[in-house]
Tab-separated table of C-alpha atoms and ligand atoms in Angstrom:
chain	number	residue	atom	x	y	z
Y	149	MET	CA	64.204	101.216	92.853
Y	150	SER	CA	64.367	104.361	95.390
Y	151	ILE	CA	67.391	106.441	94.975
Y	152	ASP	CA	68.783	107.664	98.216
Y	153	LEU	CA	71.651	110.395	97.197
Y	154	ILE	CA	72.031	112.199	93.440
Y	155	ILE	CA	75.006	114.943	93.405
Y	156	HIS	CA	74.187	116.461	90.396
Y	157	SER	CA	75.250	119.708	88.358
Y	158	ALA	CA	79.206	118.738	88.592
Y	159	ASN	CA	81.697	121.079	86.325
Y	160	GLN	CA	83.281	117.640	85.161
Y	161	VAL	CA	82.500	114.207	86.860
Y	162	LEU	CA	85.274	111.775	85.747
Y	163	THR	CA	83.942	108.624	85.750
Y	164	LEU	CA	87.347	106.325	84.287
Y	165	THR	CA	84.895	103.760	83.033
Y	166	GLY	CA	86.031	100.084	82.581
Y	167	ASP	CA	87.166	97.399	84.713
Y	168	ALA	CA	90.641	97.085	83.467
Y	169	PRO	CA	93.752	99.074	84.211
Y	170	LYS	CA	94.748	102.204	81.686
Y	171	ARG	CA	98.195	102.197	79.581
Y	172	GLY	CA	100.064	103.124	77.053
Y	173	ALA	CA	97.661	106.625	75.087
Y	174	ASN	CA	94.664	105.100	77.962
Y	175	GLN	CA	96.563	105.903	80.216
Y	176	GLY	CA	94.727	109.249	81.179
Y	177	GLU	CA	91.044	108.619	79.813
Y	178	LEU	CA	89.179	110.184	82.297
Y	179	SER	CA	85.771	109.738	80.548
Y	180	ILE	CA	84.209	113.090	81.714
Y	181	ILE	CA	80.994	114.481	81.835
Y	182	ARG	CA	80.070	117.474	81.716
Y	183	SER	CA	77.276	118.865	83.674
Y	184	GLY	CA	77.632	115.498	84.986
Y	185	ALA	CA	75.600	113.909	88.013
Y	186	ILE	CA	75.887	110.217	89.889
Y	187	ALA	CA	73.119	108.605	91.430
Y	188	ILE	CA	72.658	106.543	94.318
Y	189	ALA	CA	71.511	103.569	95.835
Y	190	GLY	CA	72.738	101.933	99.090
Y	191	GLU	CA	76.235	101.048	98.752
Y	192	GLU	CA	76.050	101.354	94.941
Y	193	ILE	CA	75.896	103.584	92.170
Y	194	ILE	CA	72.973	103.029	90.410
Y	195	ALA	CA	73.562	105.591	87.213
Y	196	VAL	CA	76.529	107.603	86.081
Y	197	GLY	CA	74.857	110.526	83.342
Y	198	ASP	CA	73.337	114.258	82.006
Y	199	THR	CA	72.258	115.956	85.751
Y	200	LEU	CA	69.054	116.178	84.001
Y	201	ASP	CA	68.279	113.280	83.212
Y	202	LEU	CA	69.275	111.698	86.322
Y	203	LEU	CA	67.212	114.526	88.568
Y	204	ALA	CA	64.372	112.343	86.934
Y	205	LEU	CA	65.132	109.244	88.773
Y	206	ALA	CA	65.421	111.353	92.392
Y	207	ASP	CA	61.909	110.612	94.124
Y	208	THR	CA	61.018	113.083	97.555
Y	209	ARG	CA	63.500	110.835	99.514
Y	210	THR	CA	65.993	111.215	97.482
Y	211	ARG	CA	68.778	113.405	99.016
Y	212	LYS	CA	70.554	115.858	96.542
Y	213	ILE	CA	73.983	117.333	96.966
Y	214	ASP	CA	74.833	120.519	94.026
Y	215	ALA	CA	78.286	120.506	92.667
Y	216	ARG	CA	77.837	123.247	90.397
Y	217	GLY	CA	81.242	124.761	89.589
Y	218	LYS	CA	82.890	121.207	92.173
Y	219	ILE	CA	83.782	118.351	90.140
Y	220	VAL	CA	83.148	114.744	90.820
Y	221	LEU	CA	85.474	111.359	90.812
Y	222	PRO	CA	86.242	108.074	92.753
Y	223	GLY	CA	86.939	107.740	95.444
Y	224	PHE	CA	91.327	107.596	95.579
Y	225	VAL	CA	92.707	104.296	95.966
Y	226	ASP	CA	96.207	104.289	97.489
Y	227	ALA	CA	97.650	100.905	96.151
Y	228	HIS	CA	100.747	100.979	98.782
Y	229	THR	CA	100.803	101.926	102.646
Y	230	HIS	CA	101.910	101.222	105.831
Y	231	ALA	CA	99.762	102.778	107.731
Y	232	VAL	CA	100.029	100.264	111.003
Y	233	PHE	CA	103.143	101.164	112.471
Y	234	ALA	CA	103.997	102.492	116.475
Y	235	GLY	CA	106.015	105.514	117.142
Y	236	ASN	CA	107.728	108.138	114.653
Y	237	ARG	CA	111.087	108.557	113.432
Y	238	ALA	CA	111.690	112.087	113.993
Y	239	ASN	CA	114.999	111.486	114.634
Y	240	GLU	CA	115.813	109.633	111.862
Y	241	PHE	CA	114.614	112.908	109.673
Y	242	GLU	CA	116.708	114.722	111.685
Y	243	MET	CA	119.356	113.018	111.510
Y	244	ARG	CA	119.322	112.555	107.936
Y	245	LEU	CA	119.122	116.441	107.377
Y	246	GLN	CA	122.422	116.292	108.871
Y	247	GLY	CA	124.190	114.207	106.684
Y	248	ALA	CA	122.768	110.417	107.072
Y	249	SER	CA	121.379	108.787	104.586
Y	250	TYR	CA	118.857	106.048	105.048
Y	251	LEU	CA	120.696	102.775	105.283
Y	252	ASP	CA	123.619	104.408	107.513
Y	253	ILE	CA	120.763	105.097	109.866
Y	254	GLN	CA	119.650	101.496	109.334
Y	255	LYS	CA	122.988	99.525	109.104
Y	256	ALA	CA	123.243	101.479	112.643
Y	257	GLY	CA	119.994	100.145	114.416
Y	258	GLY	CA	117.811	102.254	113.244
Y	259	GLY	CA	115.120	102.527	110.290
Y	260	ILE	CA	112.763	99.725	109.835
Y	261	MET	CA	114.490	98.199	113.260
Y	262	SER	CA	113.795	101.190	115.645
Y	263	THR	CA	109.866	100.711	114.472
Y	264	VAL	CA	110.065	97.158	114.734
Y	265	ARG	CA	111.135	97.584	118.167
Y	266	ALA	CA	107.742	100.115	118.824
Y	267	THR	CA	105.454	97.453	116.765
Y	268	ARG	CA	106.418	94.428	119.065
Y	269	THR	CA	105.913	96.041	122.454
Y	270	ALA	CA	102.529	98.120	121.709
Y	271	LEU	CA	98.570	96.297	121.681
Y	272	ILE	CA	96.985	95.887	119.564
Y	273	ASP	CA	94.521	98.000	120.215
Y	274	ASP	CA	97.328	100.735	120.537
Y	275	LEU	CA	98.134	99.893	117.048
Y	276	VAL	CA	94.610	100.056	115.932
Y	277	GLU	CA	94.062	103.669	117.473
Y	278	GLN	CA	97.339	104.729	116.106
Y	279	ALA	CA	96.184	103.736	112.386
Y	280	ARG	CA	93.052	105.113	112.735
Y	281	ALA	CA	93.918	108.880	113.126
Y	282	ARG	CA	96.157	108.359	109.437
Y	283	LEU	CA	92.947	106.324	108.430
Y	284	ASP	CA	90.820	109.237	108.864
Y	285	ALA	CA	93.400	111.916	107.731
Y	286	MET	CA	93.696	109.589	104.437
Y	287	LEU	CA	89.582	109.484	104.159
Y	288	ALA	CA	89.109	113.462	103.828
Y	289	HIS	CA	92.045	113.440	101.773
Y	290	GLY	CA	89.779	111.358	99.010
Y	291	THR	CA	91.302	107.728	99.991
Y	292	THR	CA	88.358	105.835	100.036
Y	293	THR	CA	90.500	102.280	99.909
Y	294	ALA	CA	93.840	100.965	100.940
Y	295	GLU	CA	96.473	99.073	100.539
Y	296	VAL	CA	97.939	97.988	104.129
Y	297	LYS	CA	100.952	96.153	104.667
Y	298	THR	CA	102.636	94.630	107.747
Y	299	GLY	CA	106.027	94.944	107.827
Y	300	TYR	CA	107.143	95.267	111.534
Y	301	GLY	CA	106.314	92.575	113.325
Y	302	LEU	CA	108.997	90.385	111.709
Y	303	ASP	CA	107.799	86.965	113.872
Y	304	THR	CA	105.008	85.199	113.064
Y	305	ALA	CA	102.801	86.231	116.558
Y	306	ASN	CA	103.887	90.102	115.736
Y	307	GLU	CA	102.802	90.074	112.252
Y	308	LEU	CA	99.316	88.259	113.159
Y	309	LYS	CA	99.151	90.855	115.514
Y	310	MET	CA	99.528	93.467	112.366
Y	311	LEU	CA	97.661	91.272	110.048
Y	312	ASN	CA	94.936	91.705	113.119
Y	313	ALA	CA	95.229	95.208	113.868
Y	314	ILE	CA	94.507	95.820	109.348
Y	315	ALA	CA	91.245	93.453	109.646
Y	316	THR	CA	90.099	95.267	112.694
Y	317	LEU	CA	90.736	98.256	111.225
Y	318	ASN	CA	88.742	97.499	107.955
Y	319	ALA	CA	85.889	95.867	110.312
Y	320	ASN	CA	85.231	99.752	112.040
Y	321	HIS	CA	86.752	102.339	109.835
Y	322	ALA	CA	85.051	103.590	107.031
Y	323	MET	CA	87.626	102.725	104.916
Y	324	ASP	CA	88.108	99.521	102.869
Y	325	ILE	CA	91.515	97.915	103.273
Y	326	VAL	CA	93.290	95.238	101.154
Y	327	PRO	CA	96.334	93.842	103.660
Y	328	THR	CA	99.082	92.473	102.663
Y	329	PHE	CA	101.334	90.341	103.778
Y	330	LEU	CA	105.340	91.766	104.549
Y	331	GLY	CA	106.787	89.990	106.968
Y	332	ALA	CA	109.961	89.690	104.453
Y	333	HIS	CA	110.302	93.529	104.876
Y	334	VAL	CA	114.194	93.453	106.165
Y	335	VAL	CA	115.694	90.407	107.955
Y	336	PRO	CA	115.289	90.927	111.884
Y	337	GLU	CA	118.481	91.936	114.288
Y	338	GLU	CA	117.866	88.561	115.712
Y	339	PHE	CA	118.606	86.985	113.009
Y	340	LYS	CA	121.940	89.508	111.959
Y	341	GLY	CA	123.847	86.945	110.247
Y	342	ARG	CA	121.537	83.880	109.991
Y	343	GLU	CA	119.349	85.349	107.313
Y	344	ASP	CA	118.726	82.639	105.154
Y	345	ALA	CA	117.159	81.397	108.324
Y	346	TYR	CA	114.878	84.391	108.092
Y	347	VAL	CA	113.759	83.454	104.855
Y	348	ASP	CA	113.881	79.699	106.163
Y	349	LEU	CA	110.598	81.257	108.465
Y	350	VAL	CA	109.388	83.035	106.123
Y	351	VAL	CA	108.441	80.508	103.859
Y	352	ASN	CA	107.518	77.842	106.003
Y	353	GLU	CA	105.882	79.076	108.741
Y	354	MET	CA	104.663	82.993	108.425
Y	355	LEU	CA	103.292	82.282	105.309
Y	356	PRO	CA	101.276	78.711	105.747
Y	357	THR	CA	100.002	80.558	108.732
Y	358	MET	CA	99.074	83.419	107.005
Y	359	THR	CA	97.330	82.491	104.749
Y	360	ASN	CA	94.640	81.223	107.151
Y	361	TYR	CA	93.648	84.715	107.966
Y	362	LYS	CA	92.465	85.390	105.099
Y	363	HIS	CA	88.323	85.571	105.425
Y	364	LEU	CA	88.880	88.216	108.305
Y	365	HIS	CA	88.636	90.528	105.415
Y	366	ARG	CA	85.823	92.330	103.965
Y	367	THR	CA	86.752	93.214	100.716
Y	368	GLN	CA	88.348	90.344	99.932
Y	369	VAL	CA	85.414	87.557	100.467
Y	370	GLN	CA	82.048	89.363	101.220
Y	371	VAL	CA	78.603	89.126	99.962
Y	372	LEU	CA	76.832	92.515	99.223
Y	373	GLN	CA	73.290	92.929	98.075
Y	374	ILE	CA	73.166	94.672	94.388
Y	375	THR	CA	70.597	96.205	92.648
Y	376	ASN	CA	68.613	92.900	91.113
Y	377	SER	CA	68.340	91.528	94.490
Y	378	SER	CA	70.544	88.585	93.554
Y	379	LEU	CA	74.081	87.634	95.611
Y	380	VAL	CA	77.382	88.020	94.542
Y	381	THR	CA	80.983	87.162	96.331
Y	382	ARG	CA	83.779	89.735	95.461
Y	383	HIS	CA	87.593	88.138	95.236
Y	384	SER	CA	90.886	89.870	96.275
Y	385	PRO	CA	93.482	88.270	96.835
Y	386	LEU	CA	95.455	88.593	99.910
Y	387	PHE	CA	99.071	89.673	98.825
Y	388	CYS	CA	102.585	88.987	99.579
Y	389	ASP	CA	105.505	91.759	99.317
Y	390	THR	CA	108.631	91.695	99.468
Y	391	PHE	CA	111.690	94.602	99.929
Y	392	CYS	CA	114.044	93.373	96.919
Y	393	ASP	CA	117.206	95.724	98.290
Y	394	ASP	CA	120.497	96.640	99.661
Y	395	GLY	CA	119.838	96.299	103.658
Y	396	ALA	CA	116.737	94.096	103.158
Y	397	PHE	CA	116.513	90.622	100.851
Y	398	THR	CA	118.545	90.130	97.586
Y	399	LEU	CA	117.129	88.793	93.964
Y	400	LEU	CA	117.480	85.782	95.451
Y	401	GLN	CA	115.964	85.426	98.396
Y	402	THR	CA	112.699	87.491	97.278
Y	403	ARG	CA	112.644	84.033	94.358
Y	404	ARG	CA	112.051	81.771	97.342
Y	405	ILE	CA	109.052	83.994	99.214
Y	406	LEU	CA	107.650	84.823	96.214
Y	407	THR	CA	107.110	81.590	94.296
Y	408	ARG	CA	105.719	79.990	97.619
Y	409	ALA	CA	103.712	82.704	97.984
Y	410	LYS	CA	102.139	82.026	94.461
Y	411	GLU	CA	102.018	78.397	95.494
Y	412	LEU	CA	99.793	79.307	98.373
Y	413	GLY	CA	97.733	81.696	96.288
Y	414	PHE	CA	99.072	85.189	97.308
Y	415	GLY	CA	98.937	87.752	95.032
Y	416	LEU	CA	102.331	89.287	94.747
Y	417	ARG	CA	103.387	92.615	95.205
Y	418	VAL	CA	106.964	93.300	95.119
Y	419	HIS	CA	109.488	96.417	96.685
Y	420	ALA	CA	111.957	97.177	93.650
Y	421	ASP	CA	114.394	99.129	92.930
Y	422	GLU	CA	113.494	102.131	95.621
Y	423	PHE	CA	117.753	102.118	95.980
Y	424	ALA	CA	119.769	99.567	94.255
Y	425	ASN	CA	118.604	97.523	90.980
Y	426	LEU	CA	118.832	94.188	92.119
Y	427	GLY	CA	116.735	92.911	89.417
Y	428	ALA	CA	113.627	93.074	91.311
Y	429	ALA	CA	111.347	94.501	88.100
Y	430	THR	CA	112.385	91.452	85.599
Y	431	LEU	CA	110.913	88.654	89.032
Y	432	ALA	CA	107.711	90.226	88.939
Y	433	ALA	CA	107.099	90.166	85.832
Y	434	GLU	CA	108.976	86.448	85.595
Y	435	LEU	CA	106.124	85.547	88.407
Y	436	GLY	CA	102.731	86.992	87.008
Y	437	ALA	CA	103.494	90.089	89.896
Y	438	ALA	CA	100.102	92.580	90.363
Y	439	SER	CA	102.231	94.594	90.717
Y	440	ALA	CA	106.391	95.963	91.676
Y	441	ASP	CA	106.380	98.904	93.759
Y	442	HIS	CA	108.863	102.157	93.717
Y	443	LEU	CA	111.424	102.043	90.511
Y	444	MET	CA	113.538	104.588	90.691
Y	445	VAL	CA	115.916	102.918	89.253
Y	446	THR	CA	114.574	100.506	86.574
Y	447	ARG	CA	115.295	99.898	83.238
Y	448	ARG	CA	113.147	100.266	79.621
Y	449	ASP	CA	114.086	96.545	79.126
Y	450	GLU	CA	112.190	95.738	82.448
Y	451	MET	CA	109.561	98.448	81.906
Y	452	ARG	CA	108.846	96.141	78.852
Y	453	ALA	CA	108.801	92.920	80.778
Y	454	MET	CA	106.450	94.404	83.264
Y	455	ALA	CA	104.370	95.362	80.802
Y	456	GLN	CA	104.323	91.894	78.853
Y	457	ALA	CA	102.737	89.865	81.929
Y	458	ASN	CA	100.274	92.815	82.662
Y	459	VAL	CA	102.164	93.820	86.365
Y	460	VAL	CA	101.240	97.469	87.311
Y	461	ALA	CA	104.345	99.987	88.338
Y	462	VAL	CA	103.316	101.374	91.564
Y	463	LEU	CA	104.731	105.122	91.462
Y	464	LEU	CA	105.772	106.751	95.025
Y	465	PRO	CA	106.945	109.542	94.450
Y	466	GLY	CA	106.145	110.873	98.189
Y	467	THR	CA	109.027	108.441	99.281
Y	468	THR	CA	111.561	109.939	97.180
Y	469	PHE	CA	110.554	113.430	98.700
Y	470	GLY	CA	110.380	112.161	101.854
Y	471	LEU	CA	113.553	111.563	101.771
Y	472	GLY	CA	114.736	114.701	100.226
Y	473	LYS	CA	115.927	112.939	97.095
Y	474	LYS	CA	115.786	113.272	93.323
Y	475	ASP	CA	115.799	110.213	91.719
Y	476	PHE	CA	112.210	109.920	91.257
Y	477	ALA	CA	110.902	107.383	89.166
Y	478	ASP	CA	110.271	107.955	84.878
Y	479	GLY	CA	107.013	108.058	84.836
Y	480	ARG	CA	106.946	108.540	82.436
Y	481	ALA	CA	108.576	105.612	80.558
Y	482	PHE	CA	106.647	103.465	82.623
Y	483	VAL	CA	103.950	105.153	80.496
Y	484	GLU	CA	105.877	105.089	77.209
Y	485	GLU	CA	106.975	101.822	77.945
Y	486	ASN	CA	102.904	100.660	77.894
Y	487	VAL	CA	103.278	99.656	81.176
Y	488	PRO	CA	99.849	100.654	83.807
Y	489	VAL	CA	100.981	102.955	86.051
Y	490	ALA	CA	99.838	103.068	89.984
Y	491	LEU	CA	100.275	105.288	92.105
Y	492	GLY	CA	100.480	105.153	96.485
Y	493	SER	CA	101.062	107.591	99.092
Y	494	ASP	CA	103.850	104.624	101.071
Y	495	ILE	CA	102.267	106.200	104.160
Y	496	ASN	CA	105.261	105.607	107.008
Y	497	PRO	CA	107.697	106.580	109.659
Y	498	GLY	CA	111.016	106.452	108.100
Y	499	THR	CA	110.414	107.702	104.086
Y	500	CYS	CA	107.039	108.959	103.822
Y	501	TRP	CA	104.680	110.281	106.939
Y	502	CYS	CA	101.687	111.714	103.994
Y	503	GLU	CA	98.279	110.760	104.008
Y	504	SER	CA	97.701	112.912	100.858
Y	505	MET	CA	96.777	111.173	97.594
Y	506	PRO	CA	96.063	114.691	96.531
Y	507	PHE	CA	99.855	116.049	97.770
Y	508	ILE	CA	101.148	112.259	95.606
Y	509	ILE	CA	100.068	113.785	92.556
Y	510	ALA	CA	100.901	117.416	92.545
Y	511	LEU	CA	104.148	115.504	93.137
Y	512	ALA	CA	103.804	112.376	90.087
Y	513	CYS	CA	103.022	115.187	87.707
Y	514	ARG	CA	106.014	117.056	88.580
Y	515	TYR	CA	108.913	114.982	89.209
Y	516	GLU	CA	107.910	111.720	87.630
Y	517	LYS	CA	106.365	113.249	84.253
Y	518	LEU	CA	102.852	112.592	84.887
Y	519	THR	CA	100.298	114.763	82.668
Y	520	PRO	CA	97.029	115.520	85.572
Y	521	ALA	CA	94.904	113.028	84.336
Y	522	GLU	CA	97.384	110.129	83.504
Y	523	ALA	CA	98.361	110.945	87.466
Y	524	ILE	CA	94.588	110.452	88.308
Y	525	VAL	CA	93.691	107.260	86.533
Y	526	ALA	CA	97.399	106.227	88.978
Y	527	ALA	CA	95.176	106.976	92.280
Y	528	THR	CA	92.069	104.966	91.320
Y	529	ILE	CA	91.545	102.921	88.523
Y	530	ASN	CA	95.074	101.456	88.190
Y	531	ALA	CA	95.867	101.475	91.853
Y	532	ALA	CA	92.231	99.539	92.016
Y	533	ALA	CA	94.103	96.516	89.099
Y	534	SER	CA	97.172	96.964	90.719
Y	535	LEU	CA	95.450	95.393	94.457
Y	536	GLY	CA	92.264	93.118	92.205
Y	537	ILE	CA	89.060	94.399	92.854
Y	538	ALA	CA	89.142	96.852	89.697
Y	539	ASN	CA	85.609	95.664	89.322
Y	540	GLN	CA	84.344	97.181	92.273
Y	541	VAL	CA	86.181	100.502	92.939
Y	542	GLY	CA	88.599	102.952	90.840
Y	543	SER	CA	85.804	104.256	88.040
Y	544	LEU	CA	82.461	105.863	88.275
Y	545	ALA	CA	80.307	103.339	86.604
Y	546	PRO	CA	76.082	101.168	87.593
Y	547	GLY	CA	76.941	98.013	89.832
Y	548	LYS	CA	80.443	99.808	91.657
Y	549	LEU	CA	80.440	100.551	94.971
Y	550	ALA	CA	79.296	104.092	95.939
Y	551	ASP	CA	82.593	105.932	96.481
Y	552	ALA	CA	82.781	109.415	95.501
Y	553	LEU	CA	84.676	112.657	95.938
Y	554	ILE	CA	83.077	116.325	95.459
Y	555	ALA	CA	86.119	118.145	94.539
Y	556	ASP	CA	86.166	121.750	95.101
Y	557	VAL	CA	88.261	122.787	91.862
Y	558	PRO	CA	86.308	124.390	88.332
Y	559	ASP	CA	88.327	121.125	86.352
Y	560	TYR	CA	90.626	117.600	86.543
Y	561	ARG	CA	93.438	119.528	86.374
Y	562	HIS	CA	93.465	122.214	89.433
Y	563	LEU	CA	93.907	118.188	91.518
Y	564	ALA	CA	97.653	118.493	90.251
Y	565	TYR	CA	98.381	122.283	89.811
Y	566	ARG	CA	97.361	123.233	93.566
Y	567	PHE	CA	98.909	121.730	96.298
Y	568	GLY	CA	99.845	121.493	100.263
Y	569	ALA	CA	95.719	121.866	101.198
Y	570	ASN	CA	92.636	119.920	100.867
Y	571	PRO	CA	90.973	120.074	98.026
Y	572	ILE	CA	88.261	117.460	98.613
Y	573	GLU	CA	85.133	119.094	100.199
Y	574	THR	CA	83.205	115.615	100.766
Y	575	VAL	CA	83.770	111.984	100.882
Y	576	ILE	CA	81.030	109.182	100.088
Y	577	LYS	CA	82.082	106.306	100.704
Y	578	ARG	CA	79.832	103.037	100.340
Y	579	GLY	CA	76.993	105.839	99.696
Y	580	LYS	CA	77.620	107.382	103.012
Y	581	ILE	CA	78.777	111.002	103.439
Y	582	ALA	CA	81.750	110.474	105.678
Y	583	THR	CA	83.660	113.664	105.658
Y	584	ARG	CA	82.095	116.958	103.721
Y	585	MET	CA	84.203	120.058	104.686
Y	586	ASN	CA	83.105	123.784	104.165
Y	587	ALA	CA	79.959	122.726	101.772
Y	588	ASP	CA	77.090	124.880	102.247
Y	589	GLU	CA	73.580	122.538	101.543
Y	590	ARG	CA	71.800	124.027	98.607
Y	591	GLY	CA	70.012	120.471	97.782
W	771	NIG	O1	108.403	102.133	101.108
W	771	NIG	N1	111.300	100.311	101.645
W	771	NIG	C1	110.686	99.943	103.027
W	771	NIG	N2	109.228	100.060	103.518
W	771	NIG	C2	109.025	101.338	103.320
W	771	NIG	C3	110.074	102.499	104.574
W	771	NIG	C4	109.904	102.135	105.807
W	771	NIG	C5	110.558	102.133	106.868
W	771	NIG	O2	110.927	102.561	106.489
W	771	NIG	O3	109.471	102.008	107.666
W	771	NIG	C6	109.486	102.154	102.065
W	771	NIG	O4	109.993	103.023	101.546
W	772	FE	FE1	107.051	100.878	101.494
């Protein structure tokens, strides 16, 4: 076995061992190796351990990167994004600064619907190119895997166009993408007054149509050559999400959509408790959803139901910040109630245009009361677990994809402590150097 790349002499290698989401007292379990190294062959991690032990595995063809004074960690997994969309809503941002609320703007015909209009008229190639720039920025900030939702098409043809744009990006961009169907993002304007007819369309036409698109996605059904030359198939489900909130879908409508999606084999996610508590977190627990997301106004008893049902809490502090609000989700309470906590950027044109998971970590520590270690777990293995791919990514262990970051900071706390600049120096995606900033080659 020939080793292609060894990253060595790191102050800290954060391995985050294991494939299971971390919760409660283990939410901050980083499993650090000091003066550590990782060895990579092809797309996979071969070994993780002490620098001297791993350097002994090198041969003349092995590339070596010296990470002295720096840290090595798994690539970030962004558990919740709306990274594919056309246009922008800078005008609405300015209106909010002048006192209008997100819901006011939506009721006046703006909001999600304004991005839907732009996305419907965009050609798929435009959608792909506009999203590509955002994925490039996300990758440079350390995101090696991201969930990406549809939800700006809101008719069958345009939702399919979005799913195809996502599949095209997944095939052509270094980042791995896990797709989510979000046909129930908002009721489109042409269904005003006939909301349940739109729910019928989602349930009877869109959901069955989308199930046929599973084969398009590299992260879902893929055949990989692994170390012992055996072939394995790695699976993750296609997800279905629903925005359950004032101005979006009621609890009853959400239940109908997610119940049908579950019958059709979708994994479930839900936008819950972003503005109003309609009971979506409890519904997520009842239906065995993979995640409930946002959770700014969730009660303790609902958190306990989520813990019981192994629903991952995906917290999105960038959205609260982006809206200029103060009601951040109570991350500490979720940890106390034994709910695995994950993080996402929620990158979208309305509430949070943010490509940086390090900035999300910085926010989560200050306003959601996670420790730096807990936030790093939330942005890696727990996010992967919420997407059903924790056996492939999210920690540094032999057999996992070689998705790793070198951060130019002396210890992991600096990822949360500093903010506003990019601490990620090198991004390794599937064993290849995807981006490398200002790094000298000391071998
Ligand atoms: O997560 N809440 C719904 N979806 C997005 C906002 C999308 C938009 O405004 O375009 C969110 O905040
Ligand atoms: Fe969202």
